[in-house]
Coordinates of C-alpha atoms and ligand atoms in Angstrom, one line a residue:
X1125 CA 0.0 0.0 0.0
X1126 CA 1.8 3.5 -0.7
X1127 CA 1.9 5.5 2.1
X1128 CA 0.3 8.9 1.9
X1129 CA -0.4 10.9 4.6
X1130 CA -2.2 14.2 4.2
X1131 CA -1.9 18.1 5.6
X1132 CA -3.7 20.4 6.2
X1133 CA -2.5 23.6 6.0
X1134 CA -2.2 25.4 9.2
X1135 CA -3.3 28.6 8.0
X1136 CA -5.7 28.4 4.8
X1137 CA -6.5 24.9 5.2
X1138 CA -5.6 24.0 2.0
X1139 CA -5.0 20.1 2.0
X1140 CA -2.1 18.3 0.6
X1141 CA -1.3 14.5 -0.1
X1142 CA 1.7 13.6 0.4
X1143 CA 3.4 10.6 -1.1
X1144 CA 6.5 9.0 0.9
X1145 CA 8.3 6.6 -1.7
X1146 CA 9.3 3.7 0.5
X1147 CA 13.2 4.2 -0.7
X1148 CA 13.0 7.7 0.8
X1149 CA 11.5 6.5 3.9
X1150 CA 13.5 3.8 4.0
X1151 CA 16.9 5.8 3.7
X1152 CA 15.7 8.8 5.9
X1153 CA 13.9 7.3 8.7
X1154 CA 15.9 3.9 8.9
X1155 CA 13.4 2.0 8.9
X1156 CA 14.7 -0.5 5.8
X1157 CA 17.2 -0.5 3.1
X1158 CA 16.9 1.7 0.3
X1159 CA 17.6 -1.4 -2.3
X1160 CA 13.9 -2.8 -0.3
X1161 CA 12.6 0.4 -0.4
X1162 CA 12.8 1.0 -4.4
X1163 CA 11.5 -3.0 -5.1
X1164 CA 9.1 -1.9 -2.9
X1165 CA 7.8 1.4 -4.8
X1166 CA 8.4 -0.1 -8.0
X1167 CA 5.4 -3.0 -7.0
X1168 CA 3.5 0.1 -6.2
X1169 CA 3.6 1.8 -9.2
X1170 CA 3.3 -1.3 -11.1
X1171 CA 0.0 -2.1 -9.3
X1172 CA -1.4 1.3 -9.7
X1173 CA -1.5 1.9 -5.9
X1174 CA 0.3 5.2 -6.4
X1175 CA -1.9 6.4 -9.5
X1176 CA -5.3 5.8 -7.2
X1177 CA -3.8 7.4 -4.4
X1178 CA -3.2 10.2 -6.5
X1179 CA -6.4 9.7 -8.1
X1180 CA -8.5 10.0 -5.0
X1181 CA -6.6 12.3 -3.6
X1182 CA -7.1 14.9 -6.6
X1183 CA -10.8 14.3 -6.6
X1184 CA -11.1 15.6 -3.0
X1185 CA -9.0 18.8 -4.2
X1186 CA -5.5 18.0 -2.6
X1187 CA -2.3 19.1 -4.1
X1188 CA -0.4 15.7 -4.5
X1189 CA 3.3 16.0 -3.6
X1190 CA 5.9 13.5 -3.9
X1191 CA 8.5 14.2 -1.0
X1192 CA 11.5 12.7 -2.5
X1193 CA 10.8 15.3 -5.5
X1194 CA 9.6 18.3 -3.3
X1195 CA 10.4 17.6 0.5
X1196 CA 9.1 21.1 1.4
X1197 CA 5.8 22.4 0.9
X1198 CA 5.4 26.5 0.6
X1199 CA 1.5 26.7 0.5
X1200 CA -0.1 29.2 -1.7
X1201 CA -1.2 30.9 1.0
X1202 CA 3.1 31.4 2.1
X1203 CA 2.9 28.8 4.9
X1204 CA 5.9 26.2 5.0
X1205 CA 4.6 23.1 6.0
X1206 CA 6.2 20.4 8.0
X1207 CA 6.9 16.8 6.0
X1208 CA 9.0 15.3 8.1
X1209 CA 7.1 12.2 9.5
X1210 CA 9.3 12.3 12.5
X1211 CA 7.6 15.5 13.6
X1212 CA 4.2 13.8 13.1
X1213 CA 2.8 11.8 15.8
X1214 CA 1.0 9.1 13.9
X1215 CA 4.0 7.3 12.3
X1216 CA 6.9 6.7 14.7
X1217 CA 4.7 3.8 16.4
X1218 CA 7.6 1.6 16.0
X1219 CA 10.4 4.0 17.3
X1220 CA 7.6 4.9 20.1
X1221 CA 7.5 1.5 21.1
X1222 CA 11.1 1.0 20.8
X1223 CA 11.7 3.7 23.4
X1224 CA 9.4 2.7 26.0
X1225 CA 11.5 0.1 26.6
X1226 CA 12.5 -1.3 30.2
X1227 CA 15.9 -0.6 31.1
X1228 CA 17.4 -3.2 33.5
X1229 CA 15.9 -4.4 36.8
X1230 CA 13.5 -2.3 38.8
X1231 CA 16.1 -2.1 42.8
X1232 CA 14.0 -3.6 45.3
X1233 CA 14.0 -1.3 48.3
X1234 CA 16.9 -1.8 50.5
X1235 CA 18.7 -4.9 48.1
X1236 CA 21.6 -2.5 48.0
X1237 CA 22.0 -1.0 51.2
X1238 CA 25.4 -1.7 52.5
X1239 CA 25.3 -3.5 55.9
X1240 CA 26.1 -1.7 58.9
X1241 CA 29.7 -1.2 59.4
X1242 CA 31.0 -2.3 63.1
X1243 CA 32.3 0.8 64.8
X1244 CA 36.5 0.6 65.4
Ligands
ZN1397 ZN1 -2.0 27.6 3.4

């Protein structure tokens, strides 16, 4: 499935689509190899995922933009929008999930208390 995610702009409201090529993600976020990333994209465009995306996301009266073409977005209106998916809340799940992590063994109270040194 391509991944498009879509913003609204800020100020005017104007709405954009924007396509992430998996190769871009891939190679920016780390997430993948770019080799993976370009097979990838290349099944997408072959099976005309991209096109409907593009499709349906012009019938609604979005501006489609490609990132790894444009990865900044001026809107008409003179806003700069923000593509970076890191920035965006609904994609790092798996770098969320990765950070919530437990680190090492919760102390139990006292375990490490030293024992009570005999006066000299
Ligand atoms: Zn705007």
């Amino acid at each position: 499935m391509a991944l498009v995610f879509t913003f609204p702009c800020g100020r005017c409201g104007q709405k954009y689509s924007v396509y992430y090529p998996k190769a871009f993600v891939y190679s920016v976020y780390g997430t993948g190899t770019r080799a993976q990333g370009e097979r990838e994209d290349a099944e997408e465009i072959a099976s005309g995922a991209v096109d409907a995306a593009r499709k349906r996301a012009e019938s609604v009266g979005n501006v489609w933009v490609d990132v790894s073409q444009q990865p900044k977005i001026t809107c008409t209106c003179g806003k700069n929008l923000d593509l970076n998916l890191a920035n965006h809340p609904r994609v790092p799940e798996r770098k969320r999930a990765a950070s919530v992590r437990q680190t090492g063994v919760i102390a139990f109270p006292g375990a490490h208390k030293k024992p009570p040194v005999a006066p000299s």
